[in-house]
Coordinates of C-alpha atoms in Angstrom, one line a residue:
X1120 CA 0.0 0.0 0.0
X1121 CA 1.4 3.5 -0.3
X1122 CA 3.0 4.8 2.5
X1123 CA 4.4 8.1 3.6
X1124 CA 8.0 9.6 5.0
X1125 CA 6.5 9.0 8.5
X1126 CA 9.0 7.0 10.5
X1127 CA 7.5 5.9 14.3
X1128 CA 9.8 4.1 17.0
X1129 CA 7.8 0.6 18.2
X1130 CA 8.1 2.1 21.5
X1131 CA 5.5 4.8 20.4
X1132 CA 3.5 2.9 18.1
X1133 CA 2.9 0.6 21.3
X1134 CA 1.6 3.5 23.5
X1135 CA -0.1 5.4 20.6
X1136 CA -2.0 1.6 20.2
X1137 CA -1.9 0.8 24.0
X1138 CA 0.0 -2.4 23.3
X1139 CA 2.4 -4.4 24.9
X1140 CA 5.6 -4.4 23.1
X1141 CA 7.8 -7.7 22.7
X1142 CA 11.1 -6.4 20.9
X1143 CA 13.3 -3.1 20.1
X1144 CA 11.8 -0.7 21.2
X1145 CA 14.4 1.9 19.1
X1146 CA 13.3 -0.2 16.1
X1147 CA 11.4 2.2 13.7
X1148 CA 8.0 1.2 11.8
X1149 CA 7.4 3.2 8.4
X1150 CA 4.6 1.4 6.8
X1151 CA 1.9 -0.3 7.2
X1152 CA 1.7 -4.5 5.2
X1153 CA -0.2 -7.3 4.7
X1154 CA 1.7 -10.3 6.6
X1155 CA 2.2 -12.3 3.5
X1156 CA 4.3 -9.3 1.4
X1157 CA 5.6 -7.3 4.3
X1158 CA 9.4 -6.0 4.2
X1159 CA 11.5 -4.7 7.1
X1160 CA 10.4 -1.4 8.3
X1161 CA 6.6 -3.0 8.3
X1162 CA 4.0 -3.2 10.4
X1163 CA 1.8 -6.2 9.9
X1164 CA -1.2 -8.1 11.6
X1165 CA -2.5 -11.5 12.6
X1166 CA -6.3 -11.8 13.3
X1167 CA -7.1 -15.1 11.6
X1168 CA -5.5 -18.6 12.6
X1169 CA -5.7 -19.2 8.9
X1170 CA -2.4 -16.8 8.8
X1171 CA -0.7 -17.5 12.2
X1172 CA 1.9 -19.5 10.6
X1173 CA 2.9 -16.9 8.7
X1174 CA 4.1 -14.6 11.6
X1175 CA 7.2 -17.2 11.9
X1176 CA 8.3 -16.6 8.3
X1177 CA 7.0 -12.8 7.6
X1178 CA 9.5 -10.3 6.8
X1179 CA 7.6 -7.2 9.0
X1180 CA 9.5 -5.5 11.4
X1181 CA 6.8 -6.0 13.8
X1182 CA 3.4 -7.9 13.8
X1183 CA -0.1 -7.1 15.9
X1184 CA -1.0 -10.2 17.6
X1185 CA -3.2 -11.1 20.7
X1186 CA -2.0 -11.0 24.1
X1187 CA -1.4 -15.2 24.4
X1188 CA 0.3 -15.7 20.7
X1189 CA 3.5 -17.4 20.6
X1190 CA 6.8 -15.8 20.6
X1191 CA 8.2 -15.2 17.0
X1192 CA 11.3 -14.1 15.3
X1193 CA 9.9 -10.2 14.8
X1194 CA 8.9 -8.3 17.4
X1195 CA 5.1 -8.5 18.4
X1196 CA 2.7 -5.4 19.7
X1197 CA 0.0 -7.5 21.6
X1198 CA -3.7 -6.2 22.5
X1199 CA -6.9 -7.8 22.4
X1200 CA -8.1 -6.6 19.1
X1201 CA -4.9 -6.5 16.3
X1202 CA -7.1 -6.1 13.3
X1203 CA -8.5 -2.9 15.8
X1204 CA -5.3 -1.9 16.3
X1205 CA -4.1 -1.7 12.4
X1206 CA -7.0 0.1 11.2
X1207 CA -5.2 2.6 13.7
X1208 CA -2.1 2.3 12.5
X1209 CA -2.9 2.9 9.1
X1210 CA -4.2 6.3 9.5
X1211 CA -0.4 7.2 11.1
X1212 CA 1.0 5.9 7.5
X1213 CA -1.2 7.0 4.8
X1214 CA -3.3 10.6 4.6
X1215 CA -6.3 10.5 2.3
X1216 CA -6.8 13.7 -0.1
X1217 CA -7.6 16.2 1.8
X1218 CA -10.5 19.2 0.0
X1219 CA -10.9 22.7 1.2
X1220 CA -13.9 24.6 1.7
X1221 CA -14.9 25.8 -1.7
X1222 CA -17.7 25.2 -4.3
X1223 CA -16.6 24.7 -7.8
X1224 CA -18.2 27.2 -10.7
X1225 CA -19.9 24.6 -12.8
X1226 CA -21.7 23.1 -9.7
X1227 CA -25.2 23.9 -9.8
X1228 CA -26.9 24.6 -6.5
X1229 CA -30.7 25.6 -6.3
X1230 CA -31.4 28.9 -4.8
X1231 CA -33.4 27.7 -2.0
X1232 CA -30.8 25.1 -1.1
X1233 CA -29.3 25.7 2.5
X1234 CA -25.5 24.6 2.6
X1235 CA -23.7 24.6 6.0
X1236 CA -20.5 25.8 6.7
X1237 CA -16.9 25.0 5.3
X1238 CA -18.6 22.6 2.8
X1239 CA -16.5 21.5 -0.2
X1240 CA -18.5 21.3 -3.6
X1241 CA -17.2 19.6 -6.8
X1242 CA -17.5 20.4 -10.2
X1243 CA -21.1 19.0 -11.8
X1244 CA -22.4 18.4 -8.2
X1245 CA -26.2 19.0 -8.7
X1246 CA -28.1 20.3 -5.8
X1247 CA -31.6 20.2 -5.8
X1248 CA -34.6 23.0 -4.2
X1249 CA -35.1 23.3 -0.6
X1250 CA -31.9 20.7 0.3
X1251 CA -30.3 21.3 3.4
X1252 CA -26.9 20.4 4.5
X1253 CA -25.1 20.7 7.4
X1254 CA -21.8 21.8 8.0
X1255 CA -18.2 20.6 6.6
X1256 CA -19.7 18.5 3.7
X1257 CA -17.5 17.1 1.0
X1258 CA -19.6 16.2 -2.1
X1259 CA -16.9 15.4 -4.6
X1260 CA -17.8 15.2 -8.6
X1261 CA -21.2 14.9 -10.5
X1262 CA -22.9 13.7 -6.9
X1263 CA -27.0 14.7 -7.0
X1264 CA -28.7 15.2 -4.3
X1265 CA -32.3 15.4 -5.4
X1266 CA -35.2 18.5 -4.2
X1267 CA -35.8 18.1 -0.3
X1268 CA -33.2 16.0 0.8
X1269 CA -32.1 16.5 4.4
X1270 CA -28.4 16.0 5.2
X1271 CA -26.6 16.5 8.3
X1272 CA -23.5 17.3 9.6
X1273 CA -20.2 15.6 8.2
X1274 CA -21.5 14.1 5.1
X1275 CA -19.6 12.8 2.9
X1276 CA -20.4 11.6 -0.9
X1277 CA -17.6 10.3 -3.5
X1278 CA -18.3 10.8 -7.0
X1279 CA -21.9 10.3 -8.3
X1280 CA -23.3 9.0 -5.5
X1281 CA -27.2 10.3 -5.3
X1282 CA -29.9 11.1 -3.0
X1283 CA -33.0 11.5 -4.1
X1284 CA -36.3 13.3 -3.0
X1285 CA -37.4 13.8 0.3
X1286 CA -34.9 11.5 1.9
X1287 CA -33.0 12.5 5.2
X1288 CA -29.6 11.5 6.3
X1289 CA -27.9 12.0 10.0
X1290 CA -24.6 13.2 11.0
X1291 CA -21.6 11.2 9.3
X1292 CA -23.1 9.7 7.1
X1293 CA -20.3 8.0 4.2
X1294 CA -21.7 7.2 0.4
X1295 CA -19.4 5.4 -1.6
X1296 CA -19.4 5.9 -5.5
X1297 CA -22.0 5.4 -7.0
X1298 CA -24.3 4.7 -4.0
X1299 CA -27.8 5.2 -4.7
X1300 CA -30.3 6.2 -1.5
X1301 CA -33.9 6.6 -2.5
X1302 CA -34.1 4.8 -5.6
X1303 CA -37.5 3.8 -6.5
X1304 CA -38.5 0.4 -5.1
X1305 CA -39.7 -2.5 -7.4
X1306 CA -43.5 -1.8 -7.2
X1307 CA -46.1 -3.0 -9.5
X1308 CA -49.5 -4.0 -9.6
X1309 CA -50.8 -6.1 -12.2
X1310 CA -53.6 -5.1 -14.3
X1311 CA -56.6 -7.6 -15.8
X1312 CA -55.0 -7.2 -19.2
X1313 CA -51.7 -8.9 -18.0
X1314 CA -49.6 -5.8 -17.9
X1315 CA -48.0 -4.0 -15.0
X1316 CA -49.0 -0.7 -13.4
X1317 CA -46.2 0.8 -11.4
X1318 CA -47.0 1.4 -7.7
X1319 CA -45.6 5.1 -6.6
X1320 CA -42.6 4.8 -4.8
X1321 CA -43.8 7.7 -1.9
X1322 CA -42.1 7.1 1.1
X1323 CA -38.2 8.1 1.8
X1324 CA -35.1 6.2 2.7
X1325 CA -34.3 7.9 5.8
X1326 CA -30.2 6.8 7.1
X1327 CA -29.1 7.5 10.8
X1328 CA -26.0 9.1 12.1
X1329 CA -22.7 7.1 11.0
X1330 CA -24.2 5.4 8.3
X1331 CA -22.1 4.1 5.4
X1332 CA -23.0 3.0 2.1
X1333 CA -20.9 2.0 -0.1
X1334 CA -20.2 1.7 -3.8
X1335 CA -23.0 1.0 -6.1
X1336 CA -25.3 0.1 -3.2
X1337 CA -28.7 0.9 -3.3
X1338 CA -31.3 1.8 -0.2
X1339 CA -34.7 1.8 -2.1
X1340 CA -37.3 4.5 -1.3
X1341 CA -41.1 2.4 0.0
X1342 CA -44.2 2.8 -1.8
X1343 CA -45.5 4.1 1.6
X1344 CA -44.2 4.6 5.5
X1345 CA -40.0 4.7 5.1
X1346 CA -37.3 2.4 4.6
X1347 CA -34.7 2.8 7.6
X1348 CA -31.3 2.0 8.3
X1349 CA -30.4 2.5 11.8
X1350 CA -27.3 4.5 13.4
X1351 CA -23.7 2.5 12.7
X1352 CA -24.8 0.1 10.2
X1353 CA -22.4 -0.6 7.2
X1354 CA -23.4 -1.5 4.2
X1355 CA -21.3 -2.6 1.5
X1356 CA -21.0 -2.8 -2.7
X1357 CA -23.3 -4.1 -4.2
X1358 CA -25.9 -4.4 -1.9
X1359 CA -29.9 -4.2 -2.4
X1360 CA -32.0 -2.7 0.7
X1361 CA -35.4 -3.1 -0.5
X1362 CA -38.2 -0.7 -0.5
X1363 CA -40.3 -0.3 3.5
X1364 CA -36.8 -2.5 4.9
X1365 CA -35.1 -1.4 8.0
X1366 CA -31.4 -2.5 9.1
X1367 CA -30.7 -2.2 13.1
X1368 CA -28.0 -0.2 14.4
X1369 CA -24.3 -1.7 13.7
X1370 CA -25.6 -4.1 11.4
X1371 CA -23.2 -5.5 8.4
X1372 CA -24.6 -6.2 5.4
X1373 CA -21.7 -7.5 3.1
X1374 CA -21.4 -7.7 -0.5
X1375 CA -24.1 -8.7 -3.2
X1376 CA -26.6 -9.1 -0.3
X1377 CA -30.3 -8.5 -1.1
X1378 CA -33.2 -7.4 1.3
X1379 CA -36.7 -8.0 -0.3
X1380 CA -39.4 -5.8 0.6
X1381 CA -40.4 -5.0 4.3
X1382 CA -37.2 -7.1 6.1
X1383 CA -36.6 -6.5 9.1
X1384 CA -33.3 -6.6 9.6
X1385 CA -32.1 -6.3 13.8
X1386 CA -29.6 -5.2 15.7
X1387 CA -25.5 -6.1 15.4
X1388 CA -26.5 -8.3 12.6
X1389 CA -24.1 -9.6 9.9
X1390 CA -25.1 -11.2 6.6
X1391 CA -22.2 -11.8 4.7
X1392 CA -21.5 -12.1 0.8
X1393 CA -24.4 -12.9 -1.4
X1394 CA -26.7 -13.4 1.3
X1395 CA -30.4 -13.2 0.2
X1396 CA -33.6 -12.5 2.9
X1397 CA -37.2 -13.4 1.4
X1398 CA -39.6 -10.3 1.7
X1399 CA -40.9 -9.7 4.8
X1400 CA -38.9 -12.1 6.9
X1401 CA -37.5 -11.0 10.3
X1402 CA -34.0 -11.4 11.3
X1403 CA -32.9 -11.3 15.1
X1404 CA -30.6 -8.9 16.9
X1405 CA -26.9 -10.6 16.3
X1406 CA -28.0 -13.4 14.0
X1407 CA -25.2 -14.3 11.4
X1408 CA -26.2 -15.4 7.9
X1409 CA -22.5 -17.2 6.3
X1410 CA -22.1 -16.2 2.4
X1411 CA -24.2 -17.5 -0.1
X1412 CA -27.2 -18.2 2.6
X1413 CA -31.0 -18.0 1.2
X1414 CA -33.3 -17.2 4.3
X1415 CA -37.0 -17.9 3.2
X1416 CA -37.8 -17.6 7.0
X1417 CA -37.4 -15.4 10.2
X1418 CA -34.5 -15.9 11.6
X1419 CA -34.0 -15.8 16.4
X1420 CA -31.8 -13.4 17.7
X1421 CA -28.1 -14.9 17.8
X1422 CA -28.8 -17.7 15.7
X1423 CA -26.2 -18.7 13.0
X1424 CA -27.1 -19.8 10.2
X1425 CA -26.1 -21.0 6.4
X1426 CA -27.0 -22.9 3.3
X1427 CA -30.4 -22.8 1.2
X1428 CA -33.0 -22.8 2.8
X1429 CA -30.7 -21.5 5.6
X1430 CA -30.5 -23.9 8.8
X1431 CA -28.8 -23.5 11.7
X1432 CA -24.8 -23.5 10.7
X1433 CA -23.9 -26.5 12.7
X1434 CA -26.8 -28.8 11.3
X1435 CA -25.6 -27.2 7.5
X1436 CA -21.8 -28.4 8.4
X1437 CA -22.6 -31.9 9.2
X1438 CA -25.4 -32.1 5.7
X1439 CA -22.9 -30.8 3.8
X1440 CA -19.8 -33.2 4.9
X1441 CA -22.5 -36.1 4.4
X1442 CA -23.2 -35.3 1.5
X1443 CA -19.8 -35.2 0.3
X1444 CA -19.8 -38.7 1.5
X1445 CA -22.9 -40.0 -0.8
X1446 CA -21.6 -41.6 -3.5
X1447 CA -19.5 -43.7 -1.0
X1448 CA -22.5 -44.2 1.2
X1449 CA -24.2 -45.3 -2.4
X1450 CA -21.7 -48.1 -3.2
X1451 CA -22.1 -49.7 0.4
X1452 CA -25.8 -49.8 0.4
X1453 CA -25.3 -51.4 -3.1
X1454 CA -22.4 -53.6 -2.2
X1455 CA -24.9 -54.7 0.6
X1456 CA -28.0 -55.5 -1.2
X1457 CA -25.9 -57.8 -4.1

């Protein structure tokens, strides 16, 4: 990754990270690695046991690792959370772009728009009647934000992301490119002559503080009431929040999944990769859906669960490795009836 000039002794990477160092503490750290690639001068991290044999070989002048990992040939900053601790230390390594307060001359901002302070505008931004924004904004290139959109404090939109009509949005709020809130859901009635009559999408997509939607996602506007995604949840590419939904507060919805109509999604929630949720199904505070999952059905708080139709993971491990064992299960029952 790129790095800059910024040299730290391990000494004060441990206090800045409240770790316990295991090494020199005079040895200097100047960027930030994966464990597999690292170089000397590197910081890098072990979180998963899938990579703890990798600390033994990895060329890193130092590695984040929990309090009870073994002793290795690099010198180790231990905590309770590494993969914590290097989302830390990255921000000591690499400075995003930075954008001052300004608003670019081919931006076009309605008149009755309300813009709050020290807001950065980019060129083509499109700002619709009667917005309001709050203060220190960055909206970065050809970013819309339709008539009557409500934004608070903090927000921050990468190229072409788009807001649409109506729809209100907290403090700190993150949209990714290309992000989409508002879009109209997928409403239609049919009519006796076989066509479809769309259904008017009325209702807005209304995101809490600290909200973050990332690229190409899209929060769908509800034909009536509000689709809702709570304070802290994260929501990632690709991802389809369907129209009258609502995702609980620090939920994780990872890539490609898809929320019919009217989920419910709870609290601390994670549904990772590709995970699809039938309309109007109910999942639990803290439930985990594993990647690929298809949940016709509600779902209990804390429950884990995986495959299609999506069963309680444990149940799913033990079908799976049998059924890796049929066709040798097949040849004894033949073997036996000869």
């Amino acid at each position: 990754m790129q790095s800059s000039p910024k040299s730290v002794t391990l000494a004060a990477l441990a206090d800045h990270l409240g770790a316990t160092l295991h090494g020199d503490p005079a040895a200097r750290i100047t960027q930030v690695a994966g464990i597999e690639t690292a170089t000397p001068g590197a910081l890098a991290f072990v979180a998963n046991p899938k990579y703890a044999s990798l600390a033994h070989t990895t060329k890193a002048t130092a590695v984040l690792v929990e309090p009870d990992f073994p002793e290795i040939p690099a010198a180790t900053l231990r905590l309770k959370n590494p993969y914590l601790a290097f989302a830390r230390a990255i921000e000591l390594f690499y400075q995003p772009p930075t954008y001052a307060p300004g608003i670019d001359p081919t931006a076009a901002i309605a008149p009755t728009a309300q813009i709050g302070a020290n807001a950065h505008i980019g060129a083509y931004a499109v700002i619709g009647e009667h917005v309001t924004i709050g203060d220190n904004a960055i909206i970065l290139p050809h970013v819309v934000l339709y008539p009557h959109a409500g934004i608070g404090d903090n927000f921050f939109a990468h190229a072409h992301a788009i807001v649409r009509e109506h729809c209100q949005l907290g403090d700190n709020v993150t949209l990714q490119n290309g992000a989409i809130v508002g879009a109209d859901g997928f409403g239609f009635a049919r009519q006796s002559d076989g066509s479809w009559y769309k259904i008017l999408q009325s209702g807005p997509a209304i995101l809490e503080d600290n909200v973050e939607v990332q690229a190409n996602a899209c929060i769908d506007r509800a034909s009536i009431g509000e689709t809702r995604v709570h304070a802290g949840a994260k929501i990632d590419n690709l991802v389809q929040v369907g129209h009258g939904s609502t995702v609980g507060e620090d939920t994780l919805l990872c890539a490609q999944v898809g929320l019919a109509g009217s989920t419910i999604i709870g609290k601390n929630v994670i549904l990772a990769g590709q995970v699809g949720v039938a309309g109007h199904c109910t999942i639990g505070d803290g439930a985990i859906a594993t990647a690929q999952s298809g949940i016709p059905n509600d779902v209990a708080p804390g429950k884990v669960v995986s495959g299609y139709p999506a069963i309680d993971n444990r149940q799913w491990l033990r079908s799976v490795a049998l059924f890796n064992r049929l066709p040798e299960l097949l040849r004894d029952i033949k073997s036996k009836l000869k």
